[in-house]
Amino acid sequence: MICLMSLEPSAGQDEGKFISSFSAEQQRELAKRITTFLSMYKHLTDSFIIEFFSEDLWHSLPNSWQPVLQDLSYPQTADLLLSAHANKRYPSVWPLSLLAFQATAHALAFPRQCNGGGLLRRPKEFLENHSQSSLLGHIFRKHVKPKKQHEIRKLGMLVKQLCDQTGCRRVVDVGSGQGHLSRFLSFGLSLSVTAVEADHTLVAMASKFDEELVWTLEKEKQKKNNSSQLSMPYNFPKHVAAWVNPKESWESFIRQIKSSDCPTDGPMTPSQPSKKRMRGFDQQENSLGTPDCFDNRESSTAQEAELPSGNCSCTQANSDEGGSSEETRPEGCPDFLLTGLHACGDLSATLLHHFVNCPHVRGITSVACCYMKITTKENPTPPGLVTPHTPLTDDSFPSKFGYPMSSWVEGLQGHQLSYKAREGACHAMEDYERRLRDESQQLRSHCYRAMLETFIRDAKPDLRRAGIQTIRKSHSLTFTEYARLGLARVGLPPDLPLDPERVEAMLKQQRRVVVYFSLTMLLAPVVETLVLLDRMIYLQENGVDSQLVPLFNPNFSPRNFVLVAMKPSG
């Protein structure tokens, strides 16, 4: 039986209690319903809001929808379209097709709220101090933004729970960045961690931050004990600089994480500035106990959130493979768990492939992001895709795509997801709903960009969807000011004549632009559900049950789902 896991209990629940969800047959049926539903509304998921005027997107909506939607206020748009609550007050009689569209979109999407998450702007752990989690030890907060503090604490505790269930103490953190999660797992939860990151600069920063943490610990111990005694060896994470190639086999991946060509010399304690720390993947070191500064305190039962500052913090640098010269098959490798916090594009799918195929991987926790960078049969090289400099090895497996992964979804008619549909699934719907309720002036940005697109095409018809980087504080500008900045960025004269009557006519349609974009936002969680459901079905096809956990508060961390699985014992 598939279930949704809750790591933090609501009233009356025990920690880690499982909530019953879908059987394998129900998963397949849900995927079938989603593909059927999305096939009916591809004109929405595949449309670009910047083409609202140039492609007359408003009139692509059913005729019966247009009159009831065009006069909605921003709060009404949030309440009647994006909100899932049942008690709605409609200003007019809506056509059944629109009501069915709204209800079906909510029904087919996985619920995104974590237990006790609520709709507040910040988790409770940040109420006392907006930049410091009250549930995370101070040594793990240094250099870490609030959003990441929230994520590493929650995911770290889930990884620890999985380690306890599997009896496995080794973890491989792929796409580890500056090592914030790895550091918490190693020093805070006493796990043996190998951190794999493609960007050598981030690897160096991670090692530096590890050493800063130990330095802080030693200073605090010296203050407390009034002496400068030597410590037991710390449980440092092992950092490996390597790019995980989606086309490589699990054997190649094992050779990467066993590589020891990334040793780091650094201070173990203030009194030993040159002592070398070497933590091989095949070693299981004893760590210290849990000092006061590791304190995680009790988990909060209710969480609040604020607007995330960006889409995701993932890094996939195109660097040479950090593998060792070992050419033999990795037969002596110990068992371990895989984790990836916002592993970008195909990286999450690759980790699932390695989990299924590698006999040494006992379990996995996968948090995905950047769905638009996933490869598909229809779009094998999406924008932003990282490709290797080095040739594939002899044990590389045949070409695989990031979506679909399962045979079931691949066989469903209409399962294809365009680049635009997958890009839309990365948006933060909770943030947009909050802007609507607040009637934020930032809502005019889509209208401005759509208006600018019409003038760009008038001047240069072959220039479509030109890349214009974000214009800071565009909502505080007049359209003329905005247009001057935007035109210059695409190589057109900033003083290009703008028909004032035409500008005024388009500005009056700003509500329509917002409503149309809200309709596409309503479908975003359904697209994300299909991508994640495909991965669950892929695991089920390979004999592994999984759980999908809405672990993070979606108001704080929009990509809040964690796919959790462990292989059957025996």
Coordinates of C-alpha atoms in Angstrom, one line a residue:
M1 CA 0.0 0.0 0.0
I2 CA 1.3 3.4 -1.0
C3 CA 1.1 6.1 1.7
L4 CA 1.8 9.7 2.4
M5 CA 4.3 10.1 5.3
S6 CA 4.0 12.8 7.9
L7 CA 7.2 13.4 9.8
E8 CA 5.7 16.0 12.1
P9 CA 2.5 15.0 13.9
S10 CA -0.7 16.8 14.1
A11 CA -2.8 16.6 17.2
G12 CA -3.3 13.0 18.3
Q13 CA -0.7 11.6 15.8
D14 CA 2.5 9.8 16.6
E15 CA 5.7 11.0 15.1
G16 CA 6.3 9.3 11.7
K17 CA 2.7 7.9 11.4
F18 CA 1.8 6.9 7.9
I19 CA -1.4 8.1 6.3
S20 CA -3.1 5.7 3.9
S21 CA -3.0 6.7 0.3
F22 CA -3.0 5.0 -3.1
S23 CA -2.6 1.4 -4.1
A24 CA -0.5 0.6 -7.2
E25 CA -3.6 0.2 -9.2
Q26 CA -5.0 3.5 -8.0
Q27 CA -1.7 5.2 -9.0
R28 CA -2.0 3.9 -12.6
E29 CA -5.6 5.0 -12.7
L30 CA -4.8 8.5 -11.4
A31 CA -2.0 8.8 -14.1
K32 CA -4.6 7.9 -16.7
R33 CA -7.1 10.5 -15.5
I34 CA -4.4 13.2 -15.4
T35 CA -3.2 12.6 -18.9
T36 CA -6.7 12.6 -20.2
F37 CA -7.4 15.9 -18.3
L38 CA -4.2 17.6 -19.4
S39 CA -4.7 16.6 -23.0
M40 CA -8.0 18.6 -23.0
Y41 CA -6.2 21.8 -21.8
K42 CA -2.9 21.7 -23.6
H43 CA -3.8 25.2 -25.1
L44 CA -3.4 26.4 -21.5
T45 CA -0.4 24.5 -20.3
D46 CA 1.6 25.1 -23.5
S47 CA 0.8 28.8 -23.9
F48 CA 3.1 31.7 -23.1
I49 CA 1.6 34.5 -21.1
I50 CA 3.9 37.0 -23.0
E51 CA 1.9 36.1 -26.1
F52 CA -1.4 37.1 -24.5
F53 CA -2.0 40.0 -26.9
S54 CA 0.1 38.9 -29.9
E55 CA -1.7 35.5 -30.0
D56 CA -5.1 36.7 -28.7
L57 CA -5.0 34.1 -25.9
W58 CA -8.1 35.4 -24.2
H59 CA -10.3 34.4 -27.1
S60 CA -8.8 30.9 -27.0
L61 CA -10.9 30.3 -23.8
P62 CA -14.4 28.8 -24.2
N63 CA -16.9 31.5 -25.1
S64 CA -19.0 30.7 -22.0
W65 CA -16.0 31.3 -19.7
Q66 CA -15.0 34.7 -20.9
P67 CA -17.9 36.9 -19.6
V68 CA -17.8 35.4 -16.0
L69 CA -14.0 35.6 -15.7
Q70 CA -13.2 39.0 -17.3
D71 CA -14.5 41.1 -14.4
L72 CA -13.1 39.1 -11.5
S73 CA -11.2 41.1 -8.9
Y74 CA -7.8 39.8 -7.9
P75 CA -9.0 38.4 -4.5
Q76 CA -12.0 36.8 -6.3
T77 CA -9.5 35.2 -8.7
A78 CA -7.6 33.7 -5.8
D79 CA -10.7 32.6 -4.0
L80 CA -12.7 31.1 -6.9
L81 CA -9.9 29.6 -9.0
L82 CA -6.8 28.9 -7.0
S83 CA -8.2 28.2 -3.6
A84 CA -9.4 24.6 -3.0
H85 CA -11.9 25.4 -0.2
A86 CA -15.5 24.4 -0.8
N87 CA -17.4 27.5 0.4
K88 CA -17.2 29.9 -2.5
R89 CA -19.4 32.9 -3.3
Y90 CA -19.8 33.3 -7.0
P91 CA -20.6 36.8 -8.3
S92 CA -22.5 35.2 -11.2
V93 CA -23.6 31.8 -12.5
W94 CA -20.6 30.0 -13.9
P95 CA -20.8 27.5 -16.7
L96 CA -20.6 23.8 -15.6
S97 CA -17.5 23.3 -17.8
L98 CA -15.6 26.0 -15.9
L99 CA -16.7 24.6 -12.5
A100 CA -15.7 21.1 -13.6
F101 CA -12.3 22.4 -14.8
Q102 CA -11.6 24.1 -11.5
A103 CA -12.8 21.2 -9.3
T104 CA -11.0 18.5 -11.4
A105 CA -7.7 20.4 -11.3
H106 CA -7.8 20.5 -7.5
A107 CA -9.0 16.9 -7.2
L108 CA -6.2 15.4 -9.4
A109 CA -3.3 17.3 -7.8
F110 CA -1.5 15.8 -4.8
P111 CA -2.2 17.9 -1.6
R112 CA 0.7 20.2 -1.0
Q113 CA 0.1 21.3 2.6
C114 CA 2.3 19.6 5.2
N115 CA 0.8 18.7 8.6
G116 CA 0.1 21.9 10.5
G117 CA 1.5 24.0 7.7
G118 CA -1.3 26.5 7.5
L119 CA -1.2 29.5 5.3
L120 CA 0.9 31.8 7.4
R121 CA 3.9 33.5 5.8
R122 CA 6.5 31.9 8.0
P123 CA 7.0 28.5 9.8
K124 CA 6.7 28.8 13.5
E125 CA 10.4 28.1 13.8
F126 CA 11.0 31.6 12.4
L127 CA 8.5 33.6 14.5
E128 CA 11.0 34.8 17.1
N129 CA 13.7 35.6 14.5
H130 CA 12.9 35.8 10.8
S131 CA 16.4 34.7 9.7
Q132 CA 17.1 31.9 12.3
S133 CA 15.2 28.7 12.8
S134 CA 14.6 28.1 16.5
L135 CA 14.6 24.4 15.8
L136 CA 18.1 24.2 14.3
G137 CA 21.4 24.5 16.2
H138 CA 23.2 27.7 15.7
I139 CA 26.2 26.1 14.1
F140 CA 24.0 24.8 11.2
R141 CA 22.5 28.2 10.6
K142 CA 25.7 30.0 9.7
H143 CA 25.8 30.8 5.9
V144 CA 22.3 29.3 5.5
K145 CA 19.3 31.2 4.4
P146 CA 16.0 30.7 6.2
K147 CA 14.4 28.6 3.4
K148 CA 17.4 26.3 3.4
Q149 CA 17.4 26.0 7.2
H150 CA 13.8 24.9 7.0
E151 CA 14.6 22.3 4.3
I152 CA 17.8 20.8 5.8
R153 CA 16.2 20.3 9.2
K154 CA 13.1 18.7 7.9
L155 CA 14.8 16.5 5.2
G156 CA 17.7 15.6 7.6
M157 CA 15.3 14.3 10.1
L158 CA 13.5 12.3 7.4
V159 CA 16.8 10.8 6.2
K160 CA 17.7 9.9 9.8
Q161 CA 14.3 8.1 10.1
L162 CA 15.0 6.2 6.9
C163 CA 18.4 5.3 8.2
D164 CA 16.9 3.9 11.4
Q165 CA 14.4 1.9 9.4
T166 CA 17.0 0.4 7.1
G167 CA 19.8 0.0 9.7
C168 CA 22.1 1.9 7.3
R169 CA 24.2 4.7 8.6
R170 CA 25.9 5.8 5.3
V171 CA 24.3 8.5 3.1
V172 CA 25.3 9.9 -0.3
D173 CA 24.1 13.5 -0.8
V174 CA 24.1 14.2 -4.5
G175 CA 24.0 17.8 -5.7
S176 CA 25.2 18.8 -2.2
G177 CA 26.2 22.4 -3.1
Q178 CA 27.8 24.2 -0.1
G179 CA 27.2 21.1 2.0
H180 CA 24.5 22.5 4.3
L181 CA 22.5 19.2 4.4
S182 CA 25.6 17.0 4.5
R183 CA 26.9 19.0 7.4
F184 CA 23.7 18.6 9.4
L185 CA 23.6 14.9 8.6
S186 CA 27.2 14.3 9.6
F187 CA 27.7 16.6 12.6
G188 CA 24.2 16.9 13.8
L189 CA 22.8 13.4 13.2
S190 CA 26.0 11.4 13.4
L191 CA 25.7 9.8 9.9
S192 CA 28.5 8.9 7.6
V193 CA 28.1 11.2 4.6
T194 CA 29.6 11.4 1.1
A195 CA 28.7 14.7 -0.5
V196 CA 28.8 14.8 -4.4
E197 CA 28.9 18.2 -6.1
A198 CA 29.8 19.1 -9.7
D199 CA 31.0 22.7 -8.9
H200 CA 34.5 22.6 -7.6
T201 CA 34.1 26.1 -6.1
L202 CA 31.1 24.9 -4.0
V203 CA 33.0 21.9 -2.9
A204 CA 35.8 24.1 -1.6
M205 CA 33.3 26.3 0.2
A206 CA 31.7 23.2 1.8
S207 CA 35.0 22.0 3.1
K208 CA 35.7 25.5 4.5
F209 CA 32.4 25.7 6.2
D210 CA 33.0 22.2 7.7
E211 CA 36.2 23.5 9.3
E212 CA 34.5 26.6 10.5
L213 CA 31.9 24.5 12.3
V214 CA 34.6 22.4 14.0
W215 CA 36.5 25.5 15.0
T216 CA 33.3 26.9 16.6
L217 CA 32.7 23.6 18.4
E218 CA 36.2 23.5 19.8
K219 CA 36.1 27.1 21.0
E220 CA 32.8 26.5 22.8
K221 CA 34.2 23.3 24.4
Q222 CA 37.3 25.1 25.6
K223 CA 35.2 27.8 27.1
K224 CA 32.9 25.3 28.8
N225 CA 35.7 23.1 30.1
N226 CA 38.2 25.9 30.8
S227 CA 40.9 23.7 29.1
S228 CA 42.3 22.8 25.7
Q229 CA 42.0 19.1 25.5
L230 CA 42.2 17.0 22.4
S231 CA 38.9 15.7 20.9
M232 CA 37.8 12.5 19.4
P233 CA 37.8 12.5 15.6
Y234 CA 34.9 14.5 14.1
N235 CA 32.6 12.8 11.7
F236 CA 33.4 15.0 8.7
P237 CA 31.4 14.5 5.5
K238 CA 33.6 13.4 2.6
H239 CA 33.3 15.8 -0.3
V240 CA 33.7 14.6 -3.9
A241 CA 33.8 16.9 -6.9
A242 CA 32.1 15.1 -9.7
W243 CA 29.3 15.5 -12.2
V244 CA 26.8 12.6 -12.1
N245 CA 26.2 11.8 -15.8
P246 CA 22.7 10.6 -16.4
K247 CA 24.0 8.3 -19.2
E248 CA 26.5 6.5 -17.0
S249 CA 25.9 3.2 -15.2
W250 CA 25.5 2.7 -11.4
E251 CA 29.0 1.1 -11.4
S252 CA 30.5 4.3 -12.7
F253 CA 28.5 6.2 -10.1
I254 CA 29.9 4.0 -7.3
R255 CA 33.5 4.6 -8.6
Q256 CA 32.8 8.4 -8.4
I257 CA 31.7 8.3 -4.8
K258 CA 34.5 6.0 -3.8
S259 CA 37.1 8.3 -5.3
S260 CA 39.6 9.7 -2.9
D261 CA 41.2 12.3 -5.1
C262 CA 39.5 15.1 -3.2
P263 CA 41.2 15.0 0.2
T264 CA 41.2 18.2 2.2
D265 CA 43.7 19.4 4.7
G266 CA 42.2 21.6 7.3
P267 CA 42.1 22.4 11.0
M268 CA 40.5 19.8 13.1
T269 CA 40.7 21.9 16.3
P270 CA 42.1 25.4 17.1
S271 CA 45.1 23.6 18.7
Q272 CA 45.7 21.4 15.7
P273 CA 45.6 23.7 12.6
S274 CA 47.3 21.3 10.2
K275 CA 45.9 17.9 11.2
K276 CA 44.6 16.1 8.1
R277 CA 41.1 14.9 8.0
M278 CA 40.4 12.0 5.7
R279 CA 37.0 10.3 5.7
G280 CA 36.8 7.5 3.1
F281 CA 33.5 6.2 1.9
D282 CA 34.5 2.7 3.2
Q283 CA 35.2 4.0 6.7
Q284 CA 32.6 4.2 9.5
E285 CA 33.9 6.7 12.0
N286 CA 32.6 7.3 15.5
S287 CA 31.4 10.8 16.1
L288 CA 31.0 12.8 19.3
G289 CA 27.8 12.8 21.1
T290 CA 25.3 15.6 20.4
P291 CA 26.6 18.9 22.0
D292 CA 24.3 21.7 23.0
C293 CA 25.0 23.6 19.8
F294 CA 23.6 20.6 17.8
D295 CA 20.3 21.1 19.5
N296 CA 17.4 20.4 17.2
R297 CA 14.8 20.7 19.9
E298 CA 11.3 19.3 19.4
S299 CA 9.7 19.5 16.0
S300 CA 7.0 22.1 15.6
T301 CA 3.5 20.8 14.8
A302 CA 2.6 23.9 12.9
Q303 CA 4.6 25.7 10.3
E304 CA 4.4 29.1 8.7
A305 CA 5.9 30.5 5.6
E306 CA 6.9 33.5 3.5
L307 CA 7.5 34.1 -0.2
P308 CA 10.5 32.2 -1.4
S309 CA 13.2 34.3 -2.9
G310 CA 13.7 32.3 -6.0
N311 CA 12.9 29.1 -7.9
C312 CA 15.6 26.8 -6.5
S313 CA 19.2 26.6 -5.4
C314 CA 20.5 23.8 -7.5
T315 CA 23.9 23.5 -9.2
Q316 CA 24.9 21.3 -12.1
A317 CA 28.3 22.4 -13.3
N318 CA 29.8 20.8 -16.3
S319 CA 33.0 19.5 -14.8
D320 CA 35.2 16.5 -15.5
E321 CA 34.2 13.3 -13.8
G322 CA 35.8 13.0 -10.4
G323 CA 36.2 9.2 -10.6
S324 CA 39.2 7.2 -9.5
S325 CA 41.5 5.2 -11.7
E326 CA 39.9 2.0 -10.4
E327 CA 38.6 0.1 -13.4
T328 CA 37.3 -3.0 -11.5
R329 CA 33.6 -3.4 -10.6
P330 CA 32.8 -2.0 -7.2
E331 CA 32.1 -5.3 -5.4
G332 CA 33.3 -4.3 -1.9
C333 CA 31.1 -1.2 -1.6
P334 CA 29.1 -0.9 1.6
D335 CA 25.3 -0.2 1.5
F336 CA 24.1 3.4 1.7
L337 CA 21.1 5.7 1.2
L338 CA 20.8 8.3 -1.5
T339 CA 19.4 11.8 -1.0
G340 CA 19.1 14.8 -3.2
L341 CA 17.7 18.2 -2.1
H342 CA 16.3 19.9 -5.1
A343 CA 18.3 17.8 -7.6
C344 CA 17.9 19.6 -10.9
G345 CA 16.3 18.3 -14.0
D346 CA 17.4 14.7 -14.9
L347 CA 19.5 14.4 -11.8
S348 CA 16.5 13.3 -9.7
A349 CA 15.5 10.7 -12.3
T350 CA 19.2 9.5 -12.5
L351 CA 19.3 8.9 -8.7
L352 CA 16.1 6.9 -8.9
H353 CA 17.6 4.7 -11.7
H354 CA 20.7 4.1 -9.5
F355 CA 18.5 3.3 -6.5
V356 CA 16.6 0.7 -8.5
N357 CA 19.7 -0.9 -10.2
C358 CA 22.5 -0.6 -7.7
P359 CA 22.4 -3.4 -5.1
H360 CA 24.2 -1.2 -2.6
V361 CA 21.5 1.5 -2.4
R362 CA 19.0 0.7 0.4
G363 CA 16.8 3.7 0.3
I364 CA 16.3 7.1 -1.2
T365 CA 14.8 10.6 -0.4
S366 CA 14.4 12.6 -3.6
V367 CA 13.4 16.3 -3.8
A368 CA 13.1 17.4 -7.4
C369 CA 13.1 20.7 -9.1
C370 CA 13.6 22.4 -12.5
Y371 CA 11.2 20.1 -14.3
M372 CA 11.7 22.0 -17.5
K373 CA 15.3 20.7 -17.7
I374 CA 14.1 17.1 -17.8
T375 CA 14.8 15.4 -21.0
T376 CA 12.0 13.8 -23.0
K377 CA 11.7 11.9 -26.3
E378 CA 10.1 15.0 -27.9
N379 CA 12.7 17.4 -26.4
P380 CA 16.0 15.5 -25.6
T381 CA 18.0 18.7 -25.2
P382 CA 16.0 21.3 -23.3
P383 CA 17.5 24.7 -22.6
G384 CA 19.9 24.6 -19.7
L385 CA 20.8 20.9 -20.2
V386 CA 24.3 20.1 -19.0
T387 CA 26.3 17.7 -21.2
P388 CA 29.5 15.9 -20.4
H389 CA 33.0 16.8 -21.7
T390 CA 34.2 13.2 -21.1
P391 CA 33.1 10.2 -23.3
L392 CA 30.9 7.6 -21.9
T393 CA 32.4 4.4 -20.4
D394 CA 31.9 0.9 -21.7
D395 CA 29.3 0.1 -19.0
S396 CA 27.0 3.0 -19.9
F397 CA 23.4 2.1 -20.2
P398 CA 21.2 2.9 -23.2
S399 CA 19.7 6.3 -23.6
K400 CA 17.0 7.1 -21.0
F401 CA 14.9 10.2 -20.6
G402 CA 13.9 11.9 -17.4
Y403 CA 10.2 11.7 -18.3
P404 CA 8.4 9.4 -18.6
M405 CA 10.3 6.9 -16.4
S406 CA 7.6 4.3 -16.1
S407 CA 6.4 2.0 -18.8
W408 CA 2.8 2.6 -17.8
V409 CA 2.8 6.4 -18.3
E410 CA 4.8 6.0 -21.5
G411 CA 2.0 3.9 -22.8
L412 CA -0.7 6.4 -22.0
Q413 CA -2.1 8.5 -24.9
G414 CA -1.4 12.1 -24.3
H415 CA 1.2 11.6 -21.6
Q416 CA 3.6 14.1 -23.3
L417 CA 4.5 17.2 -21.4
S418 CA 5.9 20.2 -23.3
Y419 CA 8.8 22.3 -22.0
K420 CA 6.3 25.1 -21.2
A421 CA 4.1 22.7 -19.2
R422 CA 7.0 21.5 -17.2
E423 CA 8.3 25.0 -16.7
G424 CA 4.9 26.1 -15.4
A425 CA 5.0 23.3 -12.9
C426 CA 8.0 25.0 -11.2
H427 CA 6.0 28.1 -10.3
A428 CA 5.0 28.9 -6.7
M429 CA 1.2 28.8 -6.8
E430 CA 0.9 29.7 -3.1
D431 CA 3.0 32.8 -3.7
Y432 CA 0.9 33.9 -6.6
E433 CA -2.3 33.3 -4.7
R434 CA -1.0 35.5 -1.9
R435 CA -0.2 38.3 -4.4
L436 CA -3.7 38.1 -5.7
R437 CA -5.2 38.4 -2.2
D438 CA -2.9 41.3 -1.4
E439 CA -3.7 42.9 -4.8
S440 CA 0.0 43.4 -5.3
Q441 CA 1.2 45.8 -8.0
Q442 CA 3.7 43.1 -9.0
L443 CA 0.8 41.5 -10.9
R444 CA 1.1 44.0 -13.7
S445 CA 4.5 42.6 -14.8
H446 CA 2.9 39.9 -17.0
C447 CA 0.7 42.5 -18.7
Y448 CA 3.7 44.8 -19.3
R449 CA 5.7 41.9 -20.9
A450 CA 2.8 40.8 -23.0
M451 CA 2.3 44.4 -24.3
L452 CA 6.0 44.7 -25.0
E453 CA 5.9 41.5 -27.1
T454 CA 3.4 43.1 -29.5
F455 CA 5.6 46.1 -30.1
I456 CA 8.7 43.9 -30.5
R457 CA 7.0 41.8 -33.2
D458 CA 5.7 44.9 -35.0
A459 CA 9.3 46.1 -35.3
K460 CA 10.9 42.8 -35.9
P461 CA 8.4 40.0 -36.8
D462 CA 10.9 37.2 -36.7
L463 CA 11.9 38.0 -33.1
R464 CA 9.5 36.0 -30.9
R465 CA 9.7 35.4 -27.1
A466 CA 13.0 37.3 -26.9
G467 CA 14.8 36.7 -23.7
I468 CA 14.5 39.8 -21.6
Q469 CA 16.0 39.4 -18.2
T470 CA 13.9 40.6 -15.2
I471 CA 13.6 44.3 -15.1
R472 CA 13.9 45.3 -11.4
K473 CA 10.9 46.9 -9.8
S474 CA 9.0 46.9 -13.1
H475 CA 5.7 47.2 -11.3
S476 CA 6.8 50.7 -10.1
L477 CA 7.4 51.9 -13.6
T478 CA 5.1 53.3 -16.2
F479 CA 4.8 51.1 -19.3
T480 CA 6.7 53.6 -21.4
E481 CA 9.6 53.5 -18.9
Y482 CA 9.4 49.7 -18.9
A483 CA 9.3 49.5 -22.7
R484 CA 12.4 51.7 -23.1
L485 CA 14.4 49.3 -20.9
G486 CA 13.0 46.2 -22.5
L487 CA 13.5 47.3 -26.1
A488 CA 17.1 48.1 -25.5
R489 CA 17.7 44.6 -24.3
V490 CA 16.6 43.1 -27.6
G491 CA 18.5 45.5 -29.7
L492 CA 15.7 47.8 -30.7
P493 CA 15.6 51.6 -30.3
P494 CA 14.5 52.5 -26.8
D495 CA 12.6 55.5 -28.2
L496 CA 10.5 53.3 -30.6
P497 CA 7.1 55.0 -31.1
L498 CA 4.4 53.5 -28.9
D499 CA 0.8 54.2 -29.9
P500 CA -0.7 55.7 -26.7
E501 CA -4.3 54.6 -27.5
R502 CA -3.1 51.1 -28.1
V503 CA -1.1 51.1 -24.9
E504 CA -4.1 52.3 -23.0
A505 CA -6.4 49.7 -24.5
M506 CA -4.0 46.9 -23.5
L507 CA -3.5 48.2 -20.0
K508 CA -7.3 48.0 -19.5
Q509 CA -7.0 44.3 -20.1
Q510 CA -4.6 43.7 -17.2
R511 CA -7.3 41.7 -15.2
R512 CA -7.8 39.4 -18.2
V513 CA -4.0 38.7 -18.3
V514 CA -4.0 37.9 -14.6
V515 CA -7.1 35.6 -14.9
Y516 CA -5.6 33.8 -17.8
F517 CA -2.3 33.3 -16.0
S518 CA -4.2 32.0 -13.0
L519 CA -5.9 29.4 -15.1
T520 CA -2.5 28.1 -16.2
M521 CA -1.3 28.2 -12.6
L522 CA -4.2 26.1 -11.6
L523 CA -2.9 23.3 -13.9
A524 CA 0.7 23.6 -12.6
P525 CA 0.2 21.2 -9.6
V526 CA -1.5 18.7 -11.8
V527 CA 1.6 18.6 -14.1
E528 CA 3.9 18.2 -11.1
T529 CA 1.7 15.4 -9.8
L530 CA 2.0 13.5 -13.1
V531 CA 5.8 13.9 -13.1
L532 CA 6.1 12.6 -9.5
L533 CA 3.4 10.0 -10.0
D534 CA 5.3 8.6 -13.0
R535 CA 8.4 8.2 -10.7
M536 CA 6.3 6.4 -8.1
I537 CA 4.9 4.0 -10.7
Y538 CA 8.5 3.5 -12.1
L539 CA 9.6 2.3 -8.6
Q540 CA 6.5 0.1 -8.3
E541 CA 7.2 -1.5 -11.7
N542 CA 10.7 -2.4 -10.2
G543 CA 9.3 -3.9 -7.1
V544 CA 9.6 -1.0 -4.7
D545 CA 6.8 0.8 -2.9
S546 CA 7.3 4.5 -2.2
Q547 CA 5.7 7.4 -0.3
L548 CA 5.3 11.0 -1.4
V549 CA 5.7 13.4 1.5
P550 CA 4.7 17.1 1.4
L551 CA 7.5 17.7 3.8
F552 CA 8.2 21.4 3.5
N553 CA 5.8 24.3 4.0
P554 CA 4.9 25.1 0.3
N555 CA 4.5 28.8 1.2
F556 CA 8.2 28.7 2.2
S557 CA 9.6 26.1 -0.2
P558 CA 7.4 25.6 -3.3
R559 CA 9.0 22.3 -4.4
N560 CA 8.0 20.7 -1.2
F561 CA 7.5 17.0 -2.1
V562 CA 9.9 14.3 -1.1
L563 CA 9.8 10.9 -2.8
V564 CA 10.8 8.3 -0.2
A565 CA 11.5 4.7 -0.8
M566 CA 13.4 1.8 0.6
K567 CA 14.0 -1.7 -0.9
P568 CA 12.3 -4.7 0.6
S569 CA 14.5 -6.5 3.1
G570 CA 15.7 -10.0 2.3

